Each structure stands twice: as structure tokens, then as C-alpha cells.
mmCIF file of C-alpha atoms and ligand atoms in Angstrom:
data_model
loop_
_atom_site.group_PDB
_atom_site.id
_atom_site.type_symbol
_atom_site.label_atom_id
_atom_site.label_comp_id
_atom_site.label_asym_id
_atom_site.label_seq_id
_atom_site.Cartn_x
_atom_site.Cartn_y
_atom_site.Cartn_z
ATOM 1 C CA MET P 1 12.047 -12.445 -20.631
ATOM 2 C CA LYS P 2 11.107 -14.227 -17.606
ATOM 3 C CA ALA P 3 7.622 -13.810 -16.280
ATOM 4 C CA ILE P 4 5.264 -15.277 -13.985
ATOM 5 C CA LEU P 5 2.272 -15.801 -15.461
ATOM 6 C CA CYS P 6 -1.293 -16.313 -14.015
ATOM 7 C CA LYS P 7 -3.399 -18.498 -16.385
ATOM 8 C CA GLU P 8 -6.503 -19.208 -13.986
ATOM 9 C CA PHE P 9 -7.926 -17.444 -11.124
ATOM 10 C CA GLY P 10 -6.813 -19.041 -7.596
ATOM 11 C CA THR P 11 -4.125 -18.964 -4.740
ATOM 12 C CA PRO P 12 -0.349 -18.204 -5.612
ATOM 13 C CA ASP P 13 0.532 -21.743 -6.275
ATOM 14 C CA LYS P 14 -1.221 -21.739 -9.624
ATOM 15 C CA LEU P 15 1.363 -19.044 -10.789
ATOM 16 C CA CYS P 16 3.902 -20.466 -13.196
ATOM 17 C CA LEU P 17 7.358 -18.794 -14.190
ATOM 18 C CA GLU P 18 7.786 -18.949 -17.805
ATOM 19 C CA GLU P 19 9.678 -17.658 -20.684
ATOM 20 C CA VAL P 20 7.759 -15.084 -22.766
ATOM 21 C CA ASP P 21 8.050 -12.151 -25.634
ATOM 22 C CA THR P 22 9.796 -8.932 -24.629
ATOM 23 C CA PRO P 23 6.760 -6.255 -25.074
ATOM 24 C CA VAL P 24 7.672 -2.988 -27.286
ATOM 25 C CA ALA P 25 7.008 0.117 -26.145
ATOM 26 C CA GLY P 26 4.067 2.158 -28.220
ATOM 27 C CA ASN P 27 2.914 5.426 -28.208
ATOM 28 C CA ASN P 28 3.115 7.179 -24.565
ATOM 29 C CA GLN P 29 4.792 4.063 -23.055
ATOM 30 C CA VAL P 30 8.284 3.099 -21.707
ATOM 31 C CA LEU P 31 9.598 -0.235 -21.274
ATOM 32 C CA ILE P 32 11.615 -0.647 -17.707
ATOM 33 C CA ASP P 33 14.213 -3.042 -17.056
ATOM 34 C CA ILE P 34 12.914 -4.282 -13.804
ATOM 35 C CA TYR P 35 15.169 -4.142 -10.677
ATOM 36 C CA VAL P 36 12.667 -4.746 -7.903
ATOM 37 C CA ALA P 37 9.007 -5.217 -7.640
ATOM 38 C CA SER P 38 6.724 -4.964 -4.657
ATOM 39 C CA THR P 39 4.167 -7.143 -3.261
ATOM 40 C CA ASN P 40 0.948 -5.763 -2.364
ATOM 41 C CA PHE P 41 -2.323 -7.324 -0.964
ATOM 42 C CA PRO P 42 -4.404 -6.393 -3.697
ATOM 43 C CA ASP P 43 -1.883 -8.743 -5.971
ATOM 44 C CA THR P 44 -3.348 -11.664 -4.138
ATOM 45 C CA LEU P 45 -6.899 -10.364 -4.862
ATOM 46 C CA GLN P 46 -6.253 -10.192 -8.097
ATOM 47 C CA ILE P 47 -4.636 -13.519 -9.090
ATOM 48 C CA ASP P 48 -7.689 -15.044 -7.189
ATOM 49 C CA GLY P 49 -10.307 -12.791 -9.508
ATOM 50 C CA LYS P 50 -11.470 -10.894 -6.449
ATOM 51 C CA TYR P 51 -10.359 -7.624 -7.335
ATOM 52 C CA GLN P 52 -11.912 -4.640 -9.152
ATOM 53 C CA ILE P 53 -9.982 -5.034 -12.248
ATOM 54 C CA ARG P 54 -9.886 -8.352 -14.035
ATOM 55 C CA PRO P 55 -7.284 -8.649 -16.724
ATOM 56 C CA PRO P 56 -7.606 -11.151 -19.590
ATOM 57 C CA MET P 57 -5.728 -14.333 -19.303
ATOM 58 C CA PRO P 58 -2.930 -15.006 -19.055
ATOM 59 C CA PHE P 59 -1.574 -11.973 -17.509
ATOM 60 C CA ILE P 60 1.549 -11.154 -15.559
ATOM 61 C CA PRO P 61 0.349 -9.831 -11.865
ATOM 62 C CA GLY P 62 2.408 -7.455 -9.632
ATOM 63 C CA SER P 63 1.431 -3.535 -9.742
ATOM 64 C CA GLU P 64 4.911 -1.674 -8.963
ATOM 65 C CA VAL P 65 8.279 -1.756 -9.758
ATOM 66 C CA ALA P 66 11.543 0.109 -9.689
ATOM 67 C CA GLY P 67 14.095 -0.023 -12.390
ATOM 68 C CA ILE P 68 15.690 1.580 -15.567
ATOM 69 C CA VAL P 69 14.163 3.070 -18.580
ATOM 70 C CA GLU P 70 15.269 0.843 -21.392
ATOM 71 C CA ALA P 71 13.349 2.207 -24.465
ATOM 72 C CA VAL P 72 10.625 4.615 -24.728
ATOM 73 C CA GLY P 73 7.842 4.928 -27.287
ATOM 74 C CA PRO P 74 7.791 6.851 -30.434
ATOM 75 C CA ASP P 75 6.102 9.870 -29.146
ATOM 76 C CA VAL P 76 7.742 9.880 -25.440
ATOM 77 C CA THR P 77 9.302 13.453 -24.515
ATOM 78 C CA LYS P 78 9.301 13.174 -20.698
ATOM 79 C CA LEU P 79 11.596 10.265 -20.100
ATOM 80 C CA LYS P 80 14.696 8.920 -21.483
ATOM 81 C CA VAL P 81 16.618 5.712 -21.774
ATOM 82 C CA GLY P 82 18.822 5.555 -18.615
ATOM 83 C CA ASP P 83 16.326 7.236 -16.362
ATOM 84 C CA ARG P 84 15.884 5.386 -12.900
ATOM 85 C CA VAL P 85 12.054 5.487 -12.227
ATOM 86 C CA MET P 86 9.179 3.774 -10.164
ATOM 87 C CA ALA P 87 5.809 3.013 -11.609
ATOM 88 C CA ALA P 88 2.727 2.169 -10.558
ATOM 89 C CA CYS P 89 2.073 -0.220 -13.870
ATOM 90 C CA GLY P 90 -1.106 -1.959 -12.516
ATOM 91 C CA ILE P 91 -0.178 -5.506 -13.891
ATOM 92 C CA GLY P 92 3.179 -7.230 -15.174
ATOM 93 C CA ALA P 93 5.458 -6.304 -12.318
ATOM 94 C CA TYR P 94 6.434 -9.869 -11.723
ATOM 95 C CA ALA P 95 8.847 -9.960 -14.855
ATOM 96 C CA ASP P 96 12.488 -8.951 -16.141
ATOM 97 C CA LYS P 97 10.732 -5.895 -17.913
ATOM 98 C CA VAL P 98 7.266 -4.021 -18.226
ATOM 99 C CA LEU P 99 5.578 -1.729 -20.081
ATOM 100 C CA SER P 100 4.044 1.546 -18.179
ATOM 101 C CA VAL P 101 2.389 4.352 -19.381
ATOM 102 C CA VAL P 102 4.172 7.883 -19.109
ATOM 103 C CA GLU P 103 1.662 9.243 -16.167
ATOM 104 C CA THR P 104 2.319 6.194 -14.025
ATOM 105 C CA VAL P 105 6.245 6.728 -14.217
ATOM 106 C CA ARG P 106 8.256 9.059 -11.896
ATOM 107 C CA ILE P 107 11.916 9.361 -11.816
ATOM 108 C CA LEU P 108 13.499 8.721 -8.465
ATOM 109 C CA PRO P 109 14.930 11.311 -5.923
ATOM 110 C CA ALA P 110 18.760 10.652 -6.503
ATOM 111 C CA LYS P 111 19.151 9.107 -2.999
ATOM 112 C CA MET P 112 16.330 6.591 -3.464
ATOM 113 C CA ASP P 113 17.352 3.123 -3.762
ATOM 114 C CA MET P 114 15.693 0.515 -5.942
ATOM 115 C CA ARG P 115 14.167 -1.486 -2.951
ATOM 116 C CA ALA P 116 12.803 1.561 -1.361
ATOM 117 C CA ALA P 117 11.659 2.948 -4.692
ATOM 118 C CA ALA P 118 9.427 -0.267 -5.646
ATOM 119 C CA CYS P 119 7.655 -0.202 -2.392
ATOM 120 C CA PHE P 120 6.809 3.694 -2.425
ATOM 121 C CA ASN P 121 4.022 4.537 -4.758
ATOM 122 C CA VAL P 122 1.265 2.285 -3.352
ATOM 123 C CA VAL P 123 1.648 2.450 0.425
ATOM 124 C CA TYR P 124 2.535 5.877 0.662
ATOM 125 C CA GLY P 125 0.191 7.144 -2.171
ATOM 126 C CA THR P 126 -2.464 5.438 -0.344
ATOM 127 C CA SER P 127 -1.942 6.785 3.165
ATOM 128 C CA TYR P 128 -0.937 10.056 2.286
ATOM 129 C CA TYR P 129 -4.214 10.536 0.097
ATOM 130 C CA ALA P 130 -6.511 8.697 2.774
ATOM 131 C CA LEU P 131 -4.945 10.979 5.886
ATOM 132 C CA LYS P 132 -4.566 14.489 4.158
ATOM 133 C CA GLN P 133 -7.251 14.560 1.319
ATOM 134 C CA ARG P 134 -9.953 12.195 2.930
ATOM 135 C CA ALA P 135 -9.689 12.413 6.581
ATOM 136 C CA GLN P 136 -7.856 15.801 6.722
ATOM 137 C CA LEU P 137 -6.107 14.652 9.893
ATOM 138 C CA LYS P 138 -5.114 17.615 11.970
ATOM 139 C CA GLN P 139 -1.983 18.374 14.373
ATOM 140 C CA GLY P 140 -2.732 16.695 17.853
ATOM 141 C CA GLU P 141 -5.283 14.311 16.582
ATOM 142 C CA THR P 142 -5.399 11.007 17.570
ATOM 143 C CA LEU P 143 -4.800 8.329 14.747
ATOM 144 C CA LEU P 144 -5.448 4.532 15.302
ATOM 145 C CA VAL P 145 -4.029 2.287 12.706
ATOM 146 C CA LEU P 146 -5.036 -1.141 12.404
ATOM 147 C CA GLY P 147 -2.512 -3.774 10.773
ATOM 148 C CA ALA P 148 -0.213 -1.315 11.581
ATOM 149 C CA GLY P 149 2.727 -3.615 10.836
ATOM 150 C CA GLY P 150 1.606 -4.567 7.302
ATOM 151 C CA GLY P 151 2.523 -2.568 4.057
ATOM 152 C CA VAL P 152 0.150 0.279 4.027
ATOM 153 C CA GLY P 153 -0.178 0.514 7.964
ATOM 154 C CA LEU P 154 3.364 0.979 8.503
ATOM 155 C CA SER P 155 3.300 3.556 6.106
ATOM 156 C CA ALA P 156 0.030 5.289 7.769
ATOM 157 C CA VAL P 157 2.013 5.259 11.261
ATOM 158 C CA GLU P 158 5.010 7.134 9.796
ATOM 159 C CA LEU P 159 2.797 9.792 7.999
ATOM 160 C CA GLY P 160 0.538 10.188 11.064
ATOM 161 C CA LYS P 161 3.562 11.481 12.719
ATOM 162 C CA VAL P 162 4.846 13.507 10.028
ATOM 163 C CA MET P 163 1.430 15.123 9.960
ATOM 164 C CA GLY P 164 1.484 15.864 14.105
ATOM 165 C CA ALA P 165 -1.014 13.330 15.038
ATOM 166 C CA ARG P 166 -0.667 10.759 18.397
ATOM 167 C CA VAL P 167 -0.304 7.276 16.589
ATOM 168 C CA ILE P 168 -2.090 4.258 18.318
ATOM 169 C CA ALA P 169 -0.611 1.439 16.171
ATOM 170 C CA ALA P 170 -2.557 -1.852 16.682
ATOM 171 C CA ALA P 171 -1.386 -5.148 15.361
ATOM 172 C CA SER P 172 -1.359 -9.157 16.032
ATOM 173 C CA SER P 173 2.049 -9.490 17.185
ATOM 174 C CA GLU P 174 4.659 -8.124 19.088
ATOM 175 C CA GLU P 175 6.880 -8.263 16.381
ATOM 176 C CA LYS P 176 5.027 -6.144 13.844
ATOM 177 C CA LEU P 177 4.097 -3.778 17.078
ATOM 178 C CA GLU P 178 7.980 -3.243 17.382
ATOM 179 C CA ALA P 179 7.990 -2.116 13.547
ATOM 180 C CA ALA P 180 5.429 0.322 14.263
ATOM 181 C CA LYS P 181 7.076 1.386 17.396
ATOM 182 C CA GLN P 182 10.322 2.118 15.336
ATOM 183 C CA ALA P 183 8.205 3.827 12.550
ATOM 184 C CA GLY P 184 7.496 6.265 15.550
ATOM 185 C CA ALA P 185 3.987 5.151 16.962
ATOM 186 C CA ASP P 186 3.465 6.792 20.265
ATOM 187 C CA GLU P 187 1.420 3.956 21.622
ATOM 188 C CA LEU P 188 0.936 0.107 20.660
ATOM 189 C CA ILE P 189 -1.939 -2.362 20.810
ATOM 190 C CA ASN P 190 -1.972 -6.189 20.803
ATOM 191 C CA TYR P 191 -5.267 -6.911 19.485
ATOM 192 C CA SER P 192 -4.677 -10.638 19.299
ATOM 193 C CA ASP P 193 -6.804 -11.314 22.346
ATOM 194 C CA GLY P 194 -9.650 -9.751 20.823
ATOM 195 C CA GLU P 195 -9.995 -6.565 23.093
ATOM 196 C CA LEU P 196 -9.114 -3.634 20.715
ATOM 197 C CA LYS P 197 -12.434 -1.549 21.383
ATOM 198 C CA GLN P 198 -11.644 -1.511 25.421
ATOM 199 C CA LYS P 199 -7.876 -0.766 24.935
ATOM 200 C CA VAL P 200 -8.272 2.210 22.370
ATOM 201 C CA LYS P 201 -10.683 3.642 25.205
ATOM 202 C CA ASP P 202 -8.371 3.338 27.870
ATOM 203 C CA LEU P 203 -5.460 4.847 25.761
ATOM 204 C CA THR P 204 -7.765 7.863 24.828
ATOM 205 C CA GLY P 205 -9.641 8.598 28.243
ATOM 206 C CA GLY P 206 -12.844 7.055 27.052
ATOM 207 C CA ARG P 207 -12.848 9.463 24.333
ATOM 208 C CA GLY P 208 -11.907 7.181 20.909
ATOM 209 C CA ALA P 209 -9.773 7.712 17.966
ATOM 210 C CA ASP P 210 -10.241 11.117 15.963
ATOM 211 C CA VAL P 211 -9.427 8.983 13.073
ATOM 212 C CA VAL P 212 -9.403 5.092 12.287
ATOM 213 C CA TYR P 213 -7.103 4.032 9.507
ATOM 214 C CA ASP P 214 -8.377 0.264 8.558
ATOM 215 C CA PRO P 215 -6.802 -1.919 6.092
ATOM 216 C CA VAL P 216 -8.177 -4.974 7.395
ATOM 217 C CA GLY P 217 -11.913 -5.190 8.244
ATOM 218 C CA GLY P 218 -13.838 -7.922 9.644
ATOM 219 C CA ASP P 219 -14.409 -7.707 13.614
ATOM 220 C CA LEU P 220 -11.620 -5.032 14.176
ATOM 221 C CA PHE P 221 -13.587 -2.705 12.220
ATOM 222 C CA HIS P 222 -16.572 -3.543 14.528
ATOM 223 C CA GLN P 223 -14.707 -2.766 17.539
ATOM 224 C CA ALA P 224 -12.923 0.463 16.075
ATOM 225 C CA SER P 225 -15.984 1.701 14.854
ATOM 226 C CA ARG P 226 -17.173 1.792 18.382
ATOM 227 C CA ALA P 227 -14.009 3.516 19.541
ATOM 228 C CA VAL P 228 -14.407 6.652 17.740
ATOM 229 C CA ALA P 229 -14.409 10.205 19.038
ATOM 230 C CA TRP P 230 -16.922 12.971 18.387
ATOM 231 C CA ASP P 231 -16.544 13.885 14.914
ATOM 232 C CA GLY P 232 -14.196 11.050 13.964
ATOM 233 C CA ARG P 233 -13.425 9.972 10.530
ATOM 234 C CA ILE P 234 -13.293 5.735 9.662
ATOM 235 C CA LEU P 235 -10.891 5.502 6.573
ATOM 236 C CA ILE P 236 -12.087 2.453 4.664
ATOM 237 C CA ILE P 237 -8.762 0.977 3.122
ATOM 238 C CA GLY P 238 -9.316 -2.624 2.613
ATOM 239 C CA PHE P 239 -10.412 -6.113 3.958
ATOM 240 C CA ALA P 240 -7.402 -7.951 4.489
ATOM 241 C CA SER P 241 -9.215 -10.134 6.903
ATOM 242 C CA GLY P 242 -11.561 -11.112 3.839
ATOM 243 C CA GLU P 243 -14.522 -10.031 5.638
ATOM 244 C CA ILE P 244 -16.434 -6.937 4.346
ATOM 245 C CA PRO P 245 -18.247 -5.501 7.746
ATOM 246 C CA ALA P 246 -21.723 -4.027 7.625
ATOM 247 C CA TYR P 247 -22.197 -0.820 9.395
ATOM 248 C CA LYS P 248 -25.193 -0.179 11.603
ATOM 249 C CA VAL P 249 -25.499 3.631 10.631
ATOM 250 C CA ASN P 250 -26.865 4.876 14.421
ATOM 251 C CA LEU P 251 -23.127 4.713 15.214
ATOM 252 C CA ALA P 252 -22.647 7.620 12.990
ATOM 253 C CA LEU P 253 -25.422 9.651 14.292
ATOM 254 C CA LEU P 254 -24.229 9.155 17.742
ATOM 255 C CA LYS P 255 -20.910 10.401 17.441
ATOM 256 C CA SER P 256 -21.156 12.408 14.217
ATOM 257 C CA THR P 257 -18.937 9.662 12.691
ATOM 258 C CA SER P 258 -17.826 9.769 8.854
ATOM 259 C CA VAL P 259 -17.379 6.620 7.243
ATOM 260 C CA VAL P 260 -14.989 7.675 4.734
ATOM 261 C CA GLY P 261 -13.994 5.533 1.363
ATOM 262 C CA VAL P 262 -10.473 5.772 -0.030
ATOM 263 C CA PHE P 263 -9.810 4.074 -3.616
ATOM 264 C CA TRP P 264 -6.577 5.727 -4.277
ATOM 265 C CA GLY P 265 -5.655 4.195 -7.758
ATOM 266 C CA ALA P 266 -9.499 5.643 -8.917
ATOM 267 C CA TRP P 267 -8.489 8.634 -7.623
ATOM 268 C CA THR P 268 -5.185 9.495 -9.217
ATOM 269 C CA GLY P 269 -6.857 8.791 -12.792
ATOM 270 C CA GLN P 270 -9.202 11.754 -11.831
ATOM 271 C CA PHE P 271 -6.911 14.151 -9.721
ATOM 272 C CA PRO P 272 -3.404 13.515 -11.407
ATOM 273 C CA ASP P 273 -2.413 17.048 -10.321
ATOM 274 C CA GLN P 274 -3.245 16.480 -6.532
ATOM 275 C CA ASN P 275 -1.395 13.337 -6.773
ATOM 276 C CA HIS P 276 1.679 14.811 -8.389
ATOM 277 C CA GLN P 277 1.612 17.479 -5.694
ATOM 278 C CA ASN P 278 1.414 14.417 -3.020
ATOM 279 C CA PHE P 279 4.127 12.893 -4.487
ATOM 280 C CA ALA P 280 6.142 15.882 -4.392
ATOM 281 C CA GLU P 281 5.464 16.226 -0.651
ATOM 282 C CA LEU P 282 6.203 12.459 -0.012
ATOM 283 C CA PHE P 283 9.596 12.827 -1.950
ATOM 284 C CA GLU P 284 10.503 15.753 0.034
ATOM 285 C CA MET P 285 9.645 13.687 3.377
ATOM 286 C CA TYR P 286 12.067 10.726 1.845
ATOM 287 C CA GLU P 287 14.922 12.988 1.637
ATOM 288 C CA LYS P 288 14.708 14.407 4.816
ATOM 289 C CA GLY P 289 14.515 10.758 6.444
ATOM 290 C CA SER P 290 10.933 11.153 7.891
ATOM 291 C CA ILE P 291 9.518 8.099 5.776
ATOM 292 C CA LYS P 292 11.292 5.030 4.575
ATOM 293 C CA PRO P 293 9.694 1.608 3.691
ATOM 294 C CA LEU P 294 10.565 -1.104 6.180
ATOM 295 C CA ILE P 295 11.599 -4.279 3.815
ATOM 296 C CA SER P 296 11.906 -7.251 5.675
ATOM 297 C CA LYS P 297 12.128 -9.843 2.980
ATOM 298 C CA ALA P 298 13.417 -10.200 -0.884
ATOM 299 C CA PHE P 299 12.733 -13.178 -2.999
ATOM 300 C CA PRO P 300 13.964 -14.097 -6.249
ATOM 301 C CA LEU P 301 11.572 -13.860 -9.126
ATOM 302 C CA ALA P 302 11.024 -17.894 -8.802
ATOM 303 C CA GLY P 303 9.972 -17.159 -5.247
ATOM 304 C CA THR P 304 7.012 -14.637 -6.245
ATOM 305 C CA SER P 305 4.330 -17.546 -5.017
ATOM 306 C CA GLU P 306 5.909 -17.953 -1.609
ATOM 307 C CA ALA P 307 5.941 -14.071 -1.462
ATOM 308 C CA LEU P 308 2.556 -13.587 -1.902
ATOM 309 C CA PHE P 309 1.822 -16.586 0.526
ATOM 310 C CA SER P 310 3.406 -14.816 3.375
ATOM 311 C CA LEU P 311 0.812 -11.646 2.534
ATOM 312 C CA MET P 312 -1.987 -14.035 2.820
ATOM 313 C CA GLN P 313 -0.532 -15.919 5.839
ATOM 314 C CA ARG P 314 -0.565 -12.316 7.693
ATOM 315 C CA LYS P 315 3.402 -13.345 8.297
ATOM 316 C CA ALA P 316 4.917 -10.266 5.986
ATOM 317 C CA LEU P 317 6.356 -7.832 8.013
ATOM 318 C CA GLY P 318 6.456 -4.109 6.375
ATOM 319 C CA LYS P 319 7.094 -4.667 2.858
ATOM 320 C CA VAL P 320 8.205 -8.224 0.953
ATOM 321 C CA VAL P 321 9.466 -7.483 -2.349
ATOM 322 C CA ILE P 322 10.796 -9.400 -5.512
ATOM 323 C CA GLU P 323 14.142 -8.742 -6.566
ATOM 324 C CA MET P 324 15.193 -9.360 -10.186
ATOM 325 C CA LYS P 325 18.729 -7.667 -9.934
ATOM 326 C CA GLN P 326 20.542 -5.007 -7.792
ATOM 327 C CA GLU P 327 22.110 -1.654 -8.964
ATOM 328 C CA SER P 328 26.152 -2.166 -9.138
HETATM 329 N N1 NAP D 1 -7.998 1.522 -0.793
HETATM 330 C C1 NAP D 1 -6.775 1.425 -1.811
HETATM 331 O O1 NAP D 1 -6.641 2.401 -2.410
HETATM 332 C C2 NAP D 1 -5.803 0.862 -1.168
HETATM 333 C C3 NAP D 1 -4.543 0.723 -1.767
HETATM 334 C C4 NAP D 1 -3.462 -0.556 -1.270
HETATM 335 C C5 NAP D 1 -3.967 -1.670 -0.474
HETATM 336 N N2 NAP D 1 -5.284 -1.579 0.146
HETATM 337 C C6 NAP D 1 -5.604 -2.689 0.778
HETATM 338 O O2 NAP D 1 -4.999 -2.285 1.838
HETATM 339 C C7 NAP D 1 -5.096 -3.896 2.496
HETATM 340 C C8 NAP D 1 -3.546 -3.769 2.934
HETATM 341 O O3 NAP D 1 -2.663 -4.166 1.860
HETATM 342 P P1 NAP D 1 -1.060 -4.259 2.298
HETATM 343 O O4 NAP D 1 -0.652 -4.379 1.202
HETATM 344 O O5 NAP D 1 -0.650 -3.405 3.208
HETATM 345 O O6 NAP D 1 -1.272 -5.816 3.083
HETATM 346 P P2 NAP D 1 -0.308 -6.412 4.166
HETATM 347 O O7 NAP D 1 1.259 -5.815 3.947
HETATM 348 O O8 NAP D 1 -0.311 -7.970 3.908
HETATM 349 O O9 NAP D 1 -1.032 -5.595 5.699
HETATM 350 C C9 NAP D 1 -2.160 -6.373 5.761
HETATM 351 C C10 NAP D 1 -2.293 -6.467 7.363
HETATM 352 O O10 NAP D 1 -3.784 -6.636 7.646
HETATM 353 C C11 NAP D 1 -3.795 -7.727 8.895
HETATM 354 N N3 NAP D 1 -4.672 -8.705 8.413
HETATM 355 C C12 NAP D 1 -5.671 -9.306 9.153
HETATM 356 N N4 NAP D 1 -6.164 -10.119 8.995
HETATM 357 C C13 NAP D 1 -5.475 -10.683 7.954
HETATM 358 C C14 NAP D 1 -5.653 -11.961 6.925
HETATM 359 N N5 NAP D 1 -6.813 -12.837 7.307
HETATM 360 N N6 NAP D 1 -4.796 -11.991 6.167
HETATM 361 C C15 NAP D 1 -3.861 -11.355 5.943
HETATM 362 N N7 NAP D 1 -3.938 -10.008 6.773
HETATM 363 C C16 NAP D 1 -4.457 -9.844 7.526
HETATM 364 C C17 NAP D 1 -2.205 -8.123 8.811
HETATM 365 O O11 NAP D 1 -1.800 -7.458 10.037
HETATM 366 P P3 NAP D 1 -2.382 -8.019 11.686
HETATM 367 O O12 NAP D 1 -1.588 -9.616 11.500
HETATM 368 O O13 NAP D 1 -1.396 -7.181 12.530
HETATM 369 O O14 NAP D 1 -3.777 -8.129 11.753
HETATM 370 C C18 NAP D 1 -1.217 -7.362 7.950
HETATM 371 O O15 NAP D 1 -0.275 -6.962 8.540
HETATM 372 C C19 NAP D 1 -5.377 -4.537 1.639
HETATM 373 O O16 NAP D 1 -7.026 -5.040 1.747
HETATM 374 C C20 NAP D 1 -5.772 -3.808 0.330
HETATM 375 O O17 NAP D 1 -6.372 -4.067 -0.652
HETATM 376 C C21 NAP D 1 -6.467 -0.482 -0.284
#
């Protein structure tokens, strides 16, 4: 099979496309014939050796796919050949086929196409866990989403609306803000002028946001953490800006603020039943038409480097996918 290999840590141009042996499904594993793989910012960190988990070299990057089960391991009974599935495979997605353990694989709702399925797991899994379990977002509260035109950001905008919040979407360009508006955002802030804090205060009558969803970090975190309402929660999603900000804890004291960590992948391993329940609810939202990933660009497997660069260069709108084949 064809696969993208990471043989040394670095930028996406170091990746190479090669022919490798097709893996064989062992116990508790299925082999998935990949139709679409999604790109996620953590993939850019993983190939650069900056992610929490460092797989042994060489490895095939890419953490989530949609496709059809081609083979099942000897003891697998929950899934069968021919099932249409999505999988949070961890690594191995940028290839024709991937092995995934049974617990990370979900059968698709009938109406879900392969592109949407490939982009579902990570963004909605992360954002729903963040807003529901971690922030306990309530109806009528104000949710401020940073990086609102990106992958996890747009999903947080959609879910915030479903959960009954007033959503302020903040991003660096009008194109990204238009995407957030289409996803349901009530208010839009272009923060490219460096005035995020004041604009949030203006939109909230000086009160600030009840919940801040921050996948960006850096200066935007500093500004947002000063535009939080009493009893506010700041969700630490990630640091796409490259800067992990330091927090002055006197700010927490002054406004009774909670700074709340979010590591969805680790949580799913510890609380699989809660995660399954979240996905049952997310699939229901999808089937009702309340949520749907925006896929702005599809690359072939050979274009994986270019796709990952588009994330690093802040050019990606919503989700960018790698498409191996299309469903007939
Ligand atoms: N905690 C978890 O469980 C979890 C799970 C998944 C992802 N994440 C994290 O969430 C973050 C976003 O991931 P994603 O896949 O949604 O990425 P993405 O689609 O590339 O979105 C990231 C957004 O960050 C903003 N940004 C600001 N400075 C940037 C820079 N220097 N480079 C790139 N983007 C920059 C961009 O919006 P503007 O241009 O509008 O500023 C961009 O749209 C990452 O840090 C990732 O590690 C965390």
C-alpha cells in the first residue's frame, strides 16, 4: 500500500510517500480501507517531535480516518468486513489502509458521508467534552471562541449554539469569520488588529465572556483571560500560535475564574462510557442537521505535506482532508 512516512522530525516537507507492506489485523484490531483522512493541527506537532506522544521511527502520521472495514482480527465480533466506519486511529491515517483498535472505531450513521466522517471524531469529540464536561456551559451563557474559523474552533461555535449559548466567534480574517457566521455565531470579532479584549468587553456590556474556548494561546490568551465574566471558565484547548502563555493567578482570584485543562484523547481512554454517550448525542445532532464539518479543501495522498503546511500557515478554513478514494 502507499503511505506517507515520517523518518525524521521536522516540517511537512520532510515527509515522503513510499510503498510499504499492508499491515495484518491482530486481536482486537480491524484493517480499514481508507477513503478520507483528516488533517489536525496536532499532526504537525507530531511530525516535528513536539507532541505528547512520540511514535518510534519511521511512522505513518495522521490520527483519524473514515473508510470501510476490510479485515477483522481473529477475536473481533463487534465489527465486520464491509462496515462503514470512522476511527481515531492515533497514527497511520495518511495511507491507503490503517489498523485501528476496536474501541476507537465507530460505525457511521447512515446519512454521513466519508468526508464528514473523517472530520468528526477529533473536532466534535474535543469540543463537546470541553463545553459539556469541562466548562459545563449553560443555556444563555456567553461563549467566546478563539480561532473560530479553524477545525476545533468551528465545531465549538456549532456546539455552543446547540447548547443554547450566545456565541462570539473571534478569528484573524473576514473569510474565517464568515464561516463562523454560517456555523451560527451571534457576534464576530476580527482580532487581527490586536484589540480582542476591548471588543469582547464592548459586546458584553463590560462583563466579559462566561466561557472562553482557546485553541490558540499566546497573546490572544492574555487578552481573553482579561475579558472573562465573574465565575468564568477558560478552556485550555491548545497552542496553535506556538506560545504557551503564563497565567497570573491574581486574575483567577479577582473574578472567581477557573482555568480548565482539556485533553480529550486521554479522557476517552479513562472514561470510554461517557465518551460513547457524547458520541451518541453528537450523531443525533448530525442527523438533525445541527452540526456538520466545513471541509474547505481535499488533497490526494501525495499532497499531504501541502495540506499540513496550510494548517501551519494559518490558511486552512474549517477542515482540510486527504482523500484516497471516493464512494461510488
Ligand atoms: N486539547 C485537545 O484535546 C485537543 C484536541 C484537538 C486539537 N487540539 C489543539 O487545538 C488547536 C487547534 O487545532 P486544529 O486542528 O483545530 O487547528 P487549525 O484548524 O489549524 O486551527 C487553528 C487556528 O489557530 C489560529 N492560529 C493562530 N496562530 C496560529 C499559528 N501561528 N499557526 C496556526 N494557527 C494559528 C488560526 O486561526 P486565526 O488565523 O483565526 O487566528 C487557526 O484557524 C491545536 O493547538 C491543537 O493541538 C487540542
